[in-house]
């Protein structure tokens, strides 16, 4: 399954929810850019891109089940949804397991255990800071506490 096929499937999964589609496409673009800037291997690059596309897969379910898309609810619900989403794919189990792990923890900023996880968190924060029209103070705090990659730091400095 290519990244483009994952994007198409996720657009269909989103059932026309423009906010969700725009959000994951922006996170995907930032994650792709950061990963390329950090010179990841082709396999790591694909993992980052696929993870970015599906990182909020639980949002629709959470809005129905809990009335909101709270990060902790997303983390609780993501693994089963990721398993189902990729059940008919040709992606290796280890690849899908890593995507599932990152998606199921992407609102947890402690214990980031790899460049793939770090990049997704940075990309999601770049989009969320803009979407939430965050204050300069919040942006600086996030930059100091969260951002570690050279490319992610460059982006947050240039964008904000």
Coordinates of C-alpha atoms in Angstrom, one line a residue:
X1 CA 0.0 0.0 0.0
X2 CA 1.5 3.3 -1.0
X3 CA 1.2 6.6 0.9
X4 CA -1.1 7.9 -1.9
X5 CA -3.4 4.8 -1.4
X6 CA -3.5 5.5 2.4
X7 CA -4.4 9.1 1.7
X8 CA -7.3 8.1 -0.6
X9 CA -8.5 5.5 1.9
X10 CA -8.4 8.1 4.7
X11 CA -10.3 10.7 2.7
X12 CA -13.0 8.1 2.1
X13 CA -12.9 7.1 5.8
X14 CA -13.4 10.8 6.7
X15 CA -16.8 10.9 4.8
X16 CA -16.4 14.4 3.6
X17 CA -15.5 16.0 6.9
X18 CA -13.5 18.9 5.5
X19 CA -11.9 19.9 8.9
X20 CA -10.6 16.3 9.5
X21 CA -9.3 16.0 5.9
X22 CA -7.6 19.4 5.9
X23 CA -6.1 18.7 9.3
X24 CA -4.5 15.3 8.4
X25 CA -3.3 16.6 5.0
X26 CA -1.5 19.5 6.7
X27 CA 0.0 17.2 9.4
X28 CA 1.1 14.9 6.5
X29 CA 2.7 17.8 4.6
X30 CA 4.7 19.0 7.7
X31 CA 5.6 15.4 8.7
X32 CA 6.8 14.7 5.2
X33 CA 8.9 17.9 5.1
X34 CA 10.4 17.3 8.5
X35 CA 11.2 13.7 7.8
X36 CA 12.9 14.7 4.5
X37 CA 14.9 17.4 6.3
X38 CA 16.1 14.9 8.8
X39 CA 17.3 12.5 6.1
X40 CA 15.2 9.5 7.2
X41 CA 15.6 6.1 5.4
X42 CA 12.9 5.4 2.8
X43 CA 11.2 3.0 5.1
X44 CA 11.2 5.5 8.0
X45 CA 10.0 8.2 5.6
X46 CA 7.0 6.1 4.6
X47 CA 6.2 5.2 8.2
X48 CA 6.2 8.9 9.2
X49 CA 4.0 9.8 6.2
X50 CA 1.5 7.0 6.7
X51 CA 1.3 7.7 10.5
X52 CA 0.6 11.4 9.8
X53 CA -2.2 10.6 7.4
X54 CA -4.0 8.3 10.0
X55 CA -3.0 10.0 13.2
X56 CA -6.5 11.2 14.0
X57 CA -8.4 8.1 12.8
X58 CA -10.3 8.0 16.1
X59 CA -11.7 11.5 16.0
X60 CA -15.0 10.6 14.2
X61 CA -15.7 7.7 16.6
X62 CA -14.7 9.8 19.7
X63 CA -17.1 12.7 18.7
X64 CA -20.0 10.2 18.5
X65 CA -19.0 8.0 21.5
X66 CA -17.8 10.7 23.9
X67 CA -19.1 14.0 22.4
X68 CA -15.6 15.2 21.8
X69 CA -12.2 14.2 20.3
X70 CA -10.2 14.5 23.5
X71 CA -6.7 13.2 23.0
X72 CA -6.9 10.6 25.7
X73 CA -10.1 9.1 24.1
X74 CA -8.3 9.1 20.7
X75 CA -5.4 7.2 22.2
X76 CA -7.8 4.6 23.8
X77 CA -9.7 4.0 20.6
X78 CA -7.0 4.2 17.9
X79 CA -5.4 0.7 18.0
X80 CA -8.5 -1.2 17.0
X81 CA -9.3 1.3 14.2
X82 CA -5.8 1.2 12.8
X83 CA -5.9 -2.6 12.8
X84 CA -9.1 -2.6 10.9
X85 CA -8.0 0.2 8.5
X86 CA -4.9 -1.7 7.5
X87 CA -6.4 -5.2 7.7
X88 CA -6.4 -5.6 3.9
X89 CA -3.1 -3.9 3.2
X90 CA 0.1 -5.4 2.1
X91 CA 2.1 -3.5 4.8
X92 CA 4.2 -5.6 7.1
X93 CA 2.8 -6.3 10.6
X94 CA 5.7 -4.6 12.3
X95 CA 5.1 -1.4 10.2
X96 CA 1.4 -1.3 11.1
X97 CA 2.2 -2.1 14.7
X98 CA 4.5 0.9 14.9
X99 CA 1.9 3.2 13.2
X100 CA -0.6 2.0 15.7
X101 CA 1.7 2.6 18.6
X102 CA 2.5 6.2 17.6
X103 CA -1.1 7.0 16.8
X104 CA -2.2 5.5 20.1
X105 CA 0.3 7.7 21.9
X106 CA 0.5 10.9 19.8
X107 CA -1.1 13.1 22.5
X108 CA 1.5 11.8 25.0
X109 CA 4.6 13.9 24.8
X110 CA 6.6 12.0 27.4
X111 CA 8.4 8.8 26.4
X112 CA 8.8 9.7 22.8
X113 CA 10.9 6.8 21.7
X114 CA 11.9 7.4 18.1
X115 CA 12.4 10.0 15.4
X116 CA 9.2 8.8 13.7
X117 CA 7.1 9.6 16.9
X118 CA 9.0 12.9 17.4
X119 CA 8.3 14.0 13.9
X120 CA 4.5 13.3 14.1
X121 CA 4.3 15.2 17.4
X122 CA 6.1 18.2 15.9
X123 CA 4.0 18.2 12.7
X124 CA 0.7 17.9 14.7
X125 CA 1.8 20.7 17.0
X126 CA 2.6 23.0 14.0
X127 CA -0.9 22.5 12.6
X128 CA -2.6 22.7 16.0
X129 CA -0.8 25.9 17.0
X130 CA -2.0 27.5 13.8
X131 CA -5.5 26.1 13.9
X132 CA -5.9 27.3 17.6
X133 CA -4.3 30.6 16.9
X134 CA -2.0 30.1 19.8
X135 CA -0.4 32.9 21.7
X136 CA 3.3 33.8 21.3
X137 CA 3.8 32.5 24.8
X138 CA 2.3 29.2 24.0
X139 CA 4.3 28.8 20.8
X140 CA 7.5 29.6 22.6
X141 CA 6.7 27.2 25.4
X142 CA 5.8 24.4 23.0
X143 CA 9.0 25.1 21.0
X144 CA 11.2 24.8 24.0
X145 CA 9.5 21.7 25.5
X146 CA 8.5 19.7 22.4
X147 CA 10.6 20.5 19.3
X148 CA 13.8 18.5 18.9
X149 CA 14.4 18.1 15.2
X150 CA 16.5 20.6 13.3
X151 CA 13.8 20.8 10.6
X152 CA 10.9 21.1 13.0
X153 CA 12.7 23.9 14.9
X154 CA 13.4 25.7 11.7
X155 CA 9.7 25.4 10.6
X156 CA 8.3 26.7 13.9
X157 CA 10.7 29.6 13.9
X158 CA 9.8 30.5 10.3
X159 CA 6.0 30.0 10.5
X160 CA 5.4 31.7 13.8

